[in-house]
Amino acid sequence: MSKSFSEKQLKDDERELYQYVNQRIDFMRETRKDIHGIDIDELWREAQQAYIPHRFNSHKGTKAIITDEEKGLRGAIVNLQSEQDWQSDFASSNPMVKIMIAISILVDQNPTGTFTANSSRYEKVNLMVKHLYQKNWELAMSKEQLKLYIFNLCLFGWAAARTFPMKKTRNVKILTEYSEDNPKYEQKEVVEYNDVYRENLDPRNVWVDEKTKPLTPMSQDDWCWRKVYTRAEAEREFGKTKLWEYVQEGGDTSEIVGAKGQMDKFDEKRGLIEAYFYESLSKDIFIAQLNGVPVIIEPLPIATAEGIKRLSCWHNPFYLRSADCPYGIGIYEAMRYDNGIYDRIRNMTLDQLVLSIYKMFFYQGTNTLTEDGTIKIAPGKGKQVLNPKDINWLEVPSPGQEAWKGLENYKKDVDESSGITDPLMGNITGKTAFELAQAKESALKRLKTPLDNICHALEVDAQITICLQQMIYSVPEVIKITDPNLISRYLDEISQFPFSDKLMENGGGDFYAKLYREVQLGIDTDEKGDLIESKENQFFRVMPFKWQGVITIKADSILTPSKMLDKTTSLEMYNLLIPLLAQPPQLYAKTAKEICKLYDKDPEDILPDEWLNPEAMAQAQMGNQLIVDQATANQAQGQDAQTMIPPSRLQPNQATTSGKVSAKLGAMTK
């Protein structure tokens, strides 16, 4: 049984912070209940329910106990359908379909960006920082977290995540010697993960500073988030804190604060603990509370190379709600009214279609009517009447073209309001490949604003990541070496490094080796020792480094690539390049490079080597006599101007440079 916690166990300054944080969290939760007259939490609850395909449940029927008299089976409760249960009450799956399509378009790759150092002293490690950031996204499998982040963004209109250092260890028993009678195991602590990690958070459990402006990180001073742990999870993460013994199970252990439905409830028998986390820049404080017990009270852990503190969160709206509100408008909220009218017309049309097929009739019979004369329409059902002559059928006309056309028009309204139109949904909207690509590119413009907002949030994440990597990679793993041969071998290996003094230390006659992080990166060193891009990955020992600069995430880097669009743009680029490559390099090399950059292509992947290396270009000019002075040209050819073969007449075997590019073109378009 855990001990009871009291505020008296805290120091005076800690007690003051503890009380302040509790009041601050309650205030942030209350402010979200009235955002321009809207309860955001209630709106999000509605969005979650509408996303899952469902029925409106307008007719529940009557429950009764039915018993099988022949087999003697005991009674079972069944739902007796009422006369009105034939009516259609299905909600369309438009919200789910639109959101799934948006996710499939907006994220398919790990983000890449441009890293620009603030000063020359950071320039040397600029390339390494870029590759460390990209490698971390692969190591942490953060693309899956980004998918969840964008799902929340599309559904709720606002998403939040955090970037933090995570070291996950576990005590395991490893089989060292197998034997049927007596297998031997070794107890060992293994490190499952130890690096920067990104975690998507449920927006309904995240609250930000009420003064936060959208897309303006500097306007945010504090934030908090909420999680629910099992006892084992909480002990593994906080068991070593001094107040852990006071933590008791309990709190609001629902998935969402104040959840009304049973579906939002966690299993109460698992021994759950509610936890709140709070970060503040002005107070320079990070607090973790488990069911009211502040197990962690410490300064903010994330700081830049210059000591500037940072919050661990990044968030953004889908569409802006206003210039003062960080909580945006999602796909569901944008389309919910149009989709409501669409559902209504759709269900009414289906009802009329059913009545036109299963006609209602009136039949002859004895006078046993006890009703008041009101007749409710139901398909395929007969009603007793006093007219003994014959059976009369109720003729209901089928839905006219107005109904189907109304459905089609409202479907377009739903598409327009959501921004997910036919080209993005894969419907054919053109006859040629170029028309299809052009229609898709135009449709993507509707998602440009959300995509730019996502990139802005990822740029904040990148800055946090670099800060954390500077902290994590500066701490080496220290290993004690006692074998003289191993010490000698280690000294020989590190003697080639100028910073070898940082890789060892002697203490009390013992030798200790410092092992810094070894990371596989796509970089290499040139003759001068500077870092350069490499197509092959190599292992590097990452020494402590400092970096500050500007990070710009490329929007195209996370989008789902369109093979058809890429092929069209590549063909267009090569149609411009090939005629230029038949000309002297000294005249058109700069233009060719700019064309490659215009199409977001690396010139080194497209242009021949002699067009990229100035020295090789000069040698080629001298050897092939591509430059001829005017007098020599006139004397040799007896004309006033130098004559050149039109590029259109050159074949690949007549022009080496254009032949190389043509070969690349053929490989890319296959």
XYZ file of C-alpha atoms in Angstrom:
670
model
C 0.000 0.000 0.000
C 1.443 3.370 -1.049
C 1.931 6.114 1.490
C -0.311 9.159 1.477
C 1.170 12.257 -0.166
C 1.024 15.706 1.422
C 2.208 19.077 0.095
C 4.225 19.478 3.295
C 6.713 16.975 1.898
C 7.749 19.534 -0.723
C 10.145 22.421 -0.255
C 8.700 25.932 -0.134
C 9.610 26.796 -3.742
C 8.442 23.382 -4.974
C 5.141 23.720 -3.127
C 4.552 27.109 -4.704
C 5.257 25.740 -8.195
C 3.072 22.696 -7.529
C 0.086 24.854 -6.572
C 0.660 27.189 -9.521
C 0.789 24.313 -12.005
C -2.467 22.777 -10.736
C -4.272 26.105 -11.123
C -2.701 26.666 -14.527
C -3.760 23.262 -15.879
C -7.359 23.783 -14.722
C -7.426 27.205 -16.382
C -6.116 25.924 -19.727
C -8.726 23.169 -19.712
C -11.531 25.644 -19.075
C -10.501 28.103 -21.821
C -11.022 25.475 -24.532
C -14.705 25.148 -23.672
C -15.446 28.517 -25.265
C -13.484 29.173 -28.465
C -15.526 31.732 -30.422
C -18.653 30.293 -28.800
C -17.745 26.670 -29.536
C -16.867 23.933 -27.067
C -13.890 22.441 -28.898
C -13.888 19.244 -26.837
C -17.572 18.621 -27.637
C -16.937 19.277 -31.328
C -14.067 16.795 -31.329
C -16.216 14.173 -29.625
C -18.785 14.609 -32.386
C -16.056 14.330 -35.042
C -14.783 11.061 -33.548
C -18.285 9.553 -33.564
C -19.017 10.713 -37.125
C -15.739 9.316 -38.456
C -16.646 5.710 -37.645
C -19.299 4.309 -40.062
C -22.555 4.072 -38.120
C -26.346 4.363 -38.150
C -28.312 7.258 -36.789
C -30.326 4.834 -34.602
C -33.597 6.615 -35.193
C -35.597 3.406 -34.646
C -34.534 1.133 -31.810
C -37.519 -1.241 -31.801
C -38.912 -3.173 -28.832
C -37.074 -5.856 -26.877
C -38.849 -9.117 -25.961
C -37.997 -12.600 -24.614
C -38.428 -15.394 -27.176
C -38.528 -19.075 -26.124
C -38.157 -22.136 -28.407
C -41.104 -24.322 -27.320
C -40.157 -27.335 -29.481
C -36.540 -27.696 -28.304
C -37.159 -26.358 -24.832
C -34.444 -23.743 -25.120
C -34.473 -20.958 -22.586
C -35.651 -17.520 -23.584
C -33.397 -14.993 -25.246
C -33.791 -11.229 -25.510
C -34.253 -10.100 -29.112
C -35.054 -6.773 -30.727
C -38.507 -6.687 -32.336
C -38.441 -4.439 -35.364
C -41.116 -1.760 -35.447
C -43.000 -0.741 -38.578
C -40.674 2.200 -39.063
C -37.448 0.159 -38.989
C -37.521 -0.310 -42.750
C -36.496 3.289 -43.242
C -32.862 3.965 -44.135
C -30.878 5.640 -41.353
C -27.312 5.005 -42.495
C -24.674 7.717 -42.180
C -22.397 8.000 -45.194
C -18.739 7.094 -44.806
C -17.626 10.364 -46.410
C -15.675 11.590 -43.337
C -13.647 8.381 -43.133
C -13.013 8.227 -46.889
C -11.934 11.872 -47.161
C -9.599 11.660 -44.177
C -7.985 8.417 -45.333
C -7.336 9.897 -48.782
C -5.847 13.053 -47.247
C -3.474 10.954 -45.120
C -2.399 8.844 -48.096
C -1.568 12.021 -50.038
C 0.045 14.134 -47.324
C 2.525 11.630 -45.937
C 4.427 8.808 -47.581
C 8.094 9.628 -46.955
C 10.359 10.851 -44.187
C 10.833 14.626 -44.383
C 14.011 16.175 -45.729
C 15.009 19.794 -45.664
C 17.598 22.482 -46.178
C 19.915 23.190 -43.245
C 21.599 26.608 -43.294
C 24.129 27.432 -40.564
C 23.918 30.792 -38.814
C 27.687 31.348 -38.850
C 30.848 29.951 -40.402
C 31.819 28.066 -37.233
C 28.763 25.831 -37.684
C 29.256 25.346 -41.427
C 31.638 22.385 -41.118
C 29.073 20.224 -39.313
C 26.115 21.431 -41.379
C 26.004 18.332 -43.579
C 26.412 15.988 -40.619
C 23.523 17.663 -38.778
C 21.278 17.208 -41.809
C 22.060 13.504 -42.066
C 21.733 12.940 -38.309
C 18.228 14.411 -38.476
C 17.238 12.181 -41.400
C 18.802 9.106 -39.790
C 16.869 9.693 -36.587
C 13.566 9.659 -38.470
C 14.453 6.201 -39.793
C 15.732 4.929 -36.450
C 12.678 6.089 -34.492
C 10.237 5.027 -37.253
C 8.715 8.474 -36.893
C 6.833 8.314 -40.192
C 4.200 6.157 -38.508
C 3.829 8.754 -35.747
C 3.510 11.425 -38.443
C 0.651 9.464 -40.014
C -1.177 9.431 -36.685
C -0.414 13.137 -36.307
C -1.927 13.934 -39.712
C -4.942 11.724 -38.931
C -5.685 13.866 -35.868
C -5.018 16.972 -37.924
C -7.577 16.003 -40.577
C -10.202 14.768 -38.119
C -9.987 17.411 -35.390
C -8.398 20.304 -37.276
C -5.489 20.448 -34.819
C -2.751 18.024 -33.884
C 0.036 18.001 -31.312
C 3.166 15.922 -30.800
C 6.323 16.097 -28.759
C 9.995 15.352 -29.397
C 12.045 14.143 -26.444
C 15.012 11.916 -25.500
C 13.880 8.385 -24.748
C 15.946 5.612 -23.230
C 14.001 2.392 -22.955
C 15.649 -0.458 -21.067
C 14.367 -3.840 -19.989
C 15.662 -6.590 -17.714
C 15.670 -9.906 -19.543
C 17.050 -13.394 -19.139
C 19.230 -14.548 -22.017
C 19.828 -18.230 -22.682
C 23.598 -18.854 -22.412
C 23.722 -22.643 -22.309
C 21.003 -24.965 -23.510
C 20.201 -28.160 -21.715
C 16.950 -30.085 -21.552
C 17.378 -30.679 -17.834
C 19.077 -27.494 -16.685
C 19.195 -24.570 -19.166
C 21.313 -21.632 -17.972
C 20.210 -18.018 -18.258
C 22.009 -14.748 -17.682
C 20.228 -11.742 -16.211
C 20.932 -8.695 -18.338
C 19.631 -5.186 -18.856
C 19.200 -4.461 -22.554
C 18.722 -1.059 -24.128
C 15.823 -1.242 -26.571
C 16.039 2.397 -27.654
C 18.249 5.341 -26.731
C 17.853 8.364 -28.981
C 15.480 11.173 -29.884
C 11.868 10.027 -30.192
C 8.663 11.596 -31.540
C 5.304 10.815 -29.996
C 1.939 11.748 -31.422
C -0.470 12.956 -28.736
C -4.254 12.826 -28.594
C -5.372 16.464 -29.062
C -8.179 15.906 -26.566
C -5.522 15.312 -23.892
C -3.347 18.313 -24.796
C -3.820 21.939 -23.747
C -1.687 24.881 -24.872
C -1.260 28.422 -23.647
C -4.449 30.403 -24.365
C -2.308 33.260 -25.747
C -0.718 30.981 -28.366
C -1.079 32.234 -31.929
C -1.300 29.726 -34.783
C 2.013 29.005 -36.543
C 3.858 31.259 -34.066
C 5.953 29.149 -31.661
C 7.386 32.213 -29.915
C 3.878 33.183 -28.724
C 3.568 30.004 -26.651
C 4.804 30.066 -23.062
C 3.525 26.795 -21.605
C 1.515 23.677 -22.307
C 0.475 20.422 -20.650
C -0.535 16.959 -21.716
C -2.200 13.991 -20.067
C -1.583 10.248 -20.216
C -2.829 7.124 -18.462
C -0.288 4.523 -17.322
C -0.587 1.022 -15.983
C 1.156 0.503 -12.676
C 3.985 -1.435 -14.337
C 4.548 1.207 -17.019
C 4.605 4.025 -14.480
C 7.036 2.174 -12.215
C 9.412 1.444 -15.079
C 9.510 5.140 -16.027
C 9.229 6.880 -12.635
C 10.116 4.161 -10.129
C 13.483 5.739 -9.273
C 12.054 9.146 -8.318
C 12.039 10.065 -4.618
C 8.245 10.447 -4.339
C 7.305 7.295 -6.236
C 6.362 5.459 -3.040
C 3.515 7.955 -2.559
C 1.908 7.315 -5.951
C -1.437 5.549 -5.729
C -3.585 4.129 -8.487
C -6.526 6.239 -9.570
C -7.511 9.624 -10.911
C -9.672 10.016 -14.007
C -8.486 6.916 -15.851
C -10.767 7.338 -18.869
C -9.101 7.650 -22.248
C -10.425 11.204 -22.540
C -10.981 13.563 -19.596
C -14.606 13.307 -18.476
C -15.476 10.700 -21.098
C -19.252 10.230 -21.327
C -19.443 7.020 -23.309
C -18.375 3.576 -22.158
C -16.257 3.208 -25.306
C -13.968 5.958 -23.997
C -13.298 4.111 -20.749
C -10.198 2.076 -19.971
C -10.514 -1.194 -18.087
C -10.743 -0.148 -14.430
C -9.359 -3.481 -13.219
C -5.876 -2.929 -14.642
C -4.689 -0.590 -11.871
C -4.373 2.619 -13.916
C -2.756 5.910 -12.939
C -3.617 9.320 -14.394
C -0.591 11.527 -15.151
C -0.221 15.188 -16.103
C 2.909 16.785 -17.566
C 3.571 20.518 -17.672
C 6.277 22.665 -19.298
C 6.762 26.426 -18.990
C 9.342 28.735 -20.535
C 8.771 31.691 -18.211
C 9.020 29.485 -15.120
C 11.743 27.272 -16.665
C 10.015 24.265 -15.177
C 9.049 20.724 -16.092
C 6.660 18.895 -13.763
C 5.274 15.362 -13.952
C 2.345 14.514 -11.649
C 1.038 10.993 -11.141
C -2.422 11.068 -9.577
C -1.550 14.358 -7.887
C 1.992 13.399 -6.758
C 4.740 15.589 -8.343
C 7.347 12.894 -8.978
C 9.453 15.237 -11.168
C 10.093 18.948 -10.580
C 13.094 20.176 -12.559
C 14.193 22.853 -15.076
C 13.299 22.461 -18.749
C 15.697 19.880 -20.199
C 15.826 21.080 -23.829
C 18.172 23.963 -24.682
C 20.063 25.246 -27.732
C 23.852 25.521 -28.000
C 23.554 29.054 -26.609
C 21.424 27.952 -23.647
C 18.045 29.098 -25.031
C 15.311 26.849 -23.608
C 12.677 25.144 -25.775
C 9.381 23.400 -25.201
C 9.177 19.823 -26.410
C 5.882 20.237 -28.308
C 5.034 21.047 -31.911
C 1.538 21.530 -33.280
C -0.351 23.173 -36.122
C -3.911 23.713 -37.449
C -5.282 22.145 -40.636
C -7.241 25.216 -41.746
C -7.050 28.409 -39.692
C -10.036 29.088 -37.431
C -8.823 32.627 -36.760
C -5.551 34.517 -36.456
C -5.740 34.275 -32.660
C -6.809 30.652 -32.153
C -4.316 27.758 -32.418
C -7.125 25.188 -32.773
C -7.975 24.916 -36.475
C -10.773 23.530 -38.616
C -10.503 19.957 -39.843
C -11.991 18.100 -42.775
C -14.987 16.878 -40.761
C -15.926 20.313 -39.443
C -15.545 21.829 -42.911
C -17.932 19.330 -44.494
C -20.285 18.370 -41.673
C -23.286 20.526 -42.668
C -23.079 19.668 -46.372
C -22.598 16.028 -45.447
C -25.647 16.178 -43.129
C -27.883 17.379 -45.957
C -26.381 14.759 -48.266
C -27.181 11.992 -45.739
C -30.739 13.246 -45.364
C -31.474 13.343 -49.118
C -29.734 10.003 -49.594
C -31.826 8.228 -46.951
C -35.074 9.813 -48.203
C -34.261 8.741 -51.766
C -33.575 5.184 -50.661
C -36.843 5.107 -48.708
C -38.838 6.168 -51.750
C -37.009 3.655 -53.920
C -37.935 0.849 -51.501
C -41.605 1.922 -51.426
C -41.751 2.022 -55.218
C -40.529 -1.602 -55.364
C -42.278 -3.148 -52.322
C -45.720 -1.620 -52.696
C -48.114 -1.279 -49.796
C -51.652 -2.649 -50.311
C -55.136 -2.639 -48.765
C -57.141 -5.858 -48.576
C -60.711 -7.065 -47.899
C -61.642 -8.370 -44.443
C -63.891 -8.203 -41.429
C -64.350 -5.006 -39.502
C -61.825 -5.415 -36.669
C -60.251 -2.011 -36.988
C -59.453 -0.397 -33.678
C -57.253 2.372 -35.018
C -58.182 5.990 -35.505
C -57.967 5.783 -39.282
C -54.357 6.907 -39.556
C -52.337 4.735 -41.916
C -48.536 4.625 -41.720
C -46.751 3.742 -44.904
C -44.620 0.584 -44.831
C -43.272 -1.382 -47.825
C -44.793 -4.783 -48.585
C -47.342 -4.468 -45.756
C -51.120 -4.950 -46.029
C -53.755 -2.930 -44.193
C -57.291 -4.146 -43.544
C -60.069 -1.907 -44.968
C -63.889 -2.008 -45.146
C -64.029 -2.068 -48.944
C -64.844 -5.710 -49.826
C -64.426 -5.432 -53.587
C -60.750 -5.926 -54.200
C -57.204 -5.183 -53.118
C -55.929 -1.711 -53.849
C -52.225 -1.092 -54.221
C -50.591 2.105 -53.045
C -48.680 3.424 -56.041
C -45.562 5.319 -54.947
C -43.515 6.879 -57.744
C -39.820 6.037 -57.869
C -37.306 8.784 -57.077
C -37.147 11.167 -59.971
C -34.081 12.590 -61.637
C -34.262 15.546 -59.271
C -33.428 13.281 -56.321
C -30.432 11.639 -58.014
C -29.206 14.943 -59.384
C -29.588 16.529 -55.948
C -27.451 13.750 -54.475
C -24.808 14.317 -57.135
C -24.731 18.077 -56.530
C -24.492 17.736 -52.765
C -21.735 15.161 -53.224
C -19.804 17.836 -55.116
C -20.472 20.300 -52.305
C -19.023 17.805 -49.824
C -15.967 17.368 -52.055
C -15.442 21.095 -52.406
C -15.837 21.859 -48.710
C -13.481 19.042 -47.691
C -10.906 19.811 -50.385
C -10.719 16.122 -51.430
C -12.035 16.196 -54.993
C -12.295 13.552 -57.737
C -8.697 13.813 -59.042
C -7.321 13.139 -55.547
C -9.738 10.235 -55.095
C -8.391 8.524 -58.213
C -11.388 9.232 -60.451
C -10.488 9.834 -64.088
C -10.923 13.507 -64.980
C -9.017 13.701 -68.278
C -8.230 11.766 -71.428
C -4.436 12.102 -71.584
C -1.706 11.564 -69.005
C -0.895 15.265 -69.053
C -4.525 16.215 -68.372
C -4.675 13.756 -65.476
C -1.436 15.085 -63.994
C -2.562 18.676 -64.455
C -5.932 18.000 -62.790
C -4.236 16.291 -59.833
C -1.740 19.111 -59.432
C -4.587 21.645 -59.425
C -6.478 19.611 -56.831
C -3.379 19.486 -54.621
C -3.447 23.285 -54.405
C -6.426 22.916 -52.040
C -4.120 21.040 -49.668
C -1.240 23.491 -49.995
C -2.165 25.456 -46.871
C -2.450 22.356 -44.620
C 0.781 21.021 -46.129
C 2.621 24.284 -45.424
C 1.298 24.183 -41.850
C 2.581 20.628 -41.424
C 6.010 21.643 -42.729
C 6.081 24.526 -40.250
C 5.445 22.111 -37.372
C 8.135 19.752 -38.708
C 10.618 22.635 -38.765
C 9.960 23.177 -35.055
C 10.477 19.436 -34.519
C 13.767 19.611 -36.439
C 15.072 22.406 -34.217
C 14.139 20.412 -31.103
C 15.774 17.301 -32.566
C 19.092 19.044 -33.215
C 19.094 20.481 -29.682
C 18.549 17.025 -28.213
C 21.138 15.367 -30.449
C 23.771 17.859 -29.300
C 22.976 16.825 -25.720
C 22.715 13.059 -26.291
C 25.728 12.633 -28.570
C 28.002 14.642 -26.262
C 27.781 11.958 -23.557
C 30.139 9.039 -24.283
C 29.916 5.505 -23.017
C 32.889 4.916 -20.723
C 34.385 1.411 -20.768
C 37.146 0.227 -18.458
C 39.957 -1.698 -20.224
C 42.373 -3.798 -18.172
C 44.050 -5.935 -20.859
C 47.352 -4.219 -21.928
C 47.051 -5.631 -25.439
C 43.568 -4.178 -25.866
C 44.762 -0.829 -24.507
C 47.648 -0.764 -26.982
C 45.365 -1.688 -29.864
C 42.857 0.971 -28.859
C 45.567 3.661 -28.680
C 46.798 2.698 -32.163
C 43.302 2.985 -33.580
C 42.594 6.447 -32.172
C 46.057 7.913 -32.758
C 45.000 9.036 -36.235
C 42.310 11.318 -34.823
C 43.241 14.874 -33.775
C 40.796 14.625 -30.878
C 42.241 11.368 -29.528
C 42.750 12.932 -26.105
C 38.959 13.088 -25.789
C 38.616 9.348 -26.332
C 40.534 8.160 -23.260
C 41.289 9.023 -19.666
C 43.344 7.585 -16.827
C 42.045 7.441 -13.308
C 43.843 5.855 -10.385
C 45.995 3.747 -12.709
C 42.993 2.359 -14.571
C 42.436 2.994 -18.267
C 39.024 4.073 -19.528
C 37.961 4.294 -23.165
C 35.312 6.827 -24.194
C 33.066 5.511 -26.908
C 30.904 8.122 -28.627
C 27.874 7.265 -30.723
C 28.594 5.401 -33.933
C 26.094 6.279 -36.665
C 25.820 5.153 -40.271
C 25.493 8.247 -42.469
C 25.518 8.947 -46.187
C 28.531 11.285 -46.025
C 32.258 11.087 -46.709
C 35.321 13.312 -46.444
C 37.216 14.874 -49.337
C 40.970 15.497 -49.674
C 40.724 18.606 -47.479
C 38.877 16.736 -44.737
C 35.558 18.475 -45.401
C 32.309 16.510 -45.327
C 30.673 15.747 -48.674
C 27.604 13.824 -49.800
C 28.088 10.122 -50.505
C 25.800 7.591 -52.133
C 27.225 4.881 -49.871
C 26.630 4.912 -46.131
C 29.621 4.824 -43.806
C 29.997 4.553 -40.039
C 31.075 7.661 -38.145
C 31.892 8.366 -34.513
C 29.852 11.478 -33.754
C 31.948 13.741 -31.533
C 30.336 16.500 -29.423
C 29.217 19.305 -31.730
C 27.325 22.585 -31.713
C 25.062 23.889 -34.439
C 22.587 26.690 -34.903
C 20.835 27.674 -38.071
C 17.681 27.791 -40.131
C 15.861 24.609 -41.147
C 13.400 24.561 -44.042
C 11.447 21.333 -44.578
C 10.615 20.588 -48.208
C 6.905 20.009 -48.699
C 7.469 17.602 -51.599
C 9.659 15.407 -49.413
C 6.711 14.034 -47.385
C 4.094 13.901 -50.159
C 3.170 10.677 -51.891
C 5.180 10.722 -55.130
C 3.194 10.676 -58.361
C 5.010 8.550 -60.947
C 2.908 9.964 -63.755
C 3.566 13.559 -62.740
C 7.290 12.918 -62.162
C 7.593 11.292 -65.553
C 5.855 14.208 -67.271
C 8.006 16.846 -65.578
C 11.212 14.843 -66.230
C 10.407 14.628 -69.926
C 9.741 18.353 -69.991
C 13.072 19.083 -68.276
C 15.054 16.860 -70.663
C 13.412 18.464 -73.676
C 14.930 21.726 -72.472
C 18.325 20.291 -71.512
C 19.262 18.095 -74.463
C 19.477 20.937 -77.050
C 21.659 22.929 -74.622
C 24.050 20.037 -74.041
C 24.948 19.976 -77.717
C 26.383 23.501 -77.301
C 29.712 24.574 -75.728
C 29.632 24.022 -71.940
C 31.165 27.408 -71.150
C 28.077 29.095 -72.605
C 25.232 27.060 -71.151
C 26.566 25.215 -68.051
C 25.066 27.744 -65.656
C 21.734 27.705 -67.485
C 21.616 23.902 -67.441
C 22.247 23.838 -63.689
C 19.488 26.370 -63.077
C 17.036 24.303 -65.149
C 17.827 21.235 -63.011
C 17.246 23.204 -59.812
C 14.012 24.620 -61.231
C 12.686 21.054 -61.502
C 14.027 20.144 -58.019
C 16.716 17.883 -59.458
C 20.340 17.627 -58.384
C 22.586 18.755 -61.294
C 25.141 16.096 -60.299
C 22.557 13.388 -61.033
C 21.639 14.843 -64.434
C 24.530 16.685 -66.065
C 27.755 15.084 -67.395
C 30.914 15.429 -65.309
C 32.581 17.842 -67.708
C 29.695 20.254 -67.199
C 30.059 20.139 -63.424
C 33.869 20.304 -63.045
C 35.305 23.621 -64.305
C 38.803 22.168 -64.739
C 37.567 19.228 -66.786
C 35.430 21.640 -68.757
C 38.439 23.825 -69.596
C 40.488 20.819 -70.680
C 37.658 19.639 -72.868
C 37.424 23.060 -74.424
C 41.152 23.109 -75.254
C 41.333 19.519 -76.457
C 38.276 19.637 -78.690
C 38.845 23.264 -79.761
C 35.293 24.192 -78.946
C 36.301 27.854 -78.720
C 37.675 29.300 -81.942
C 38.483 32.958 -82.320
C 36.505 34.842 -84.944
C 39.416 35.506 -87.337
C 40.432 31.861 -87.468
C 36.867 30.829 -88.038
C 36.402 33.271 -90.909
C 39.670 32.226 -92.546
C 38.943 28.530 -92.257
C 35.368 28.650 -93.427
C 35.396 31.717 -95.621
C 32.356 33.250 -93.996
C 31.498 36.065 -91.628
C 30.193 33.903 -88.746
C 30.905 30.525 -87.233
C 28.471 27.841 -88.367
C 27.175 25.272 -85.852
C 25.279 22.103 -86.476
C 21.669 22.516 -85.331
C 21.120 20.578 -82.107
C 18.068 18.869 -83.599
C 20.258 17.093 -86.162
C 22.728 15.705 -83.620
C 22.396 12.031 -82.763
C 23.590 10.577 -79.436
C 26.668 9.091 -81.090
C 27.546 12.485 -82.646
C 27.415 14.427 -79.340
C 28.861 12.726 -76.279
C 27.144 14.927 -73.694
C 23.673 14.742 -75.175
C 24.164 11.018 -75.707
C 24.839 10.525 -72.005
C 21.780 12.489 -71.021
C 19.656 10.629 -73.569
C 20.749 7.386 -71.957
C 19.681 8.718 -68.546
C 16.398 9.847 -70.034
C 15.722 6.395 -71.424
C 16.464 4.795 -68.066
C 14.140 7.173 -66.210
C 11.197 6.836 -68.593
C 11.176 3.049 -68.765
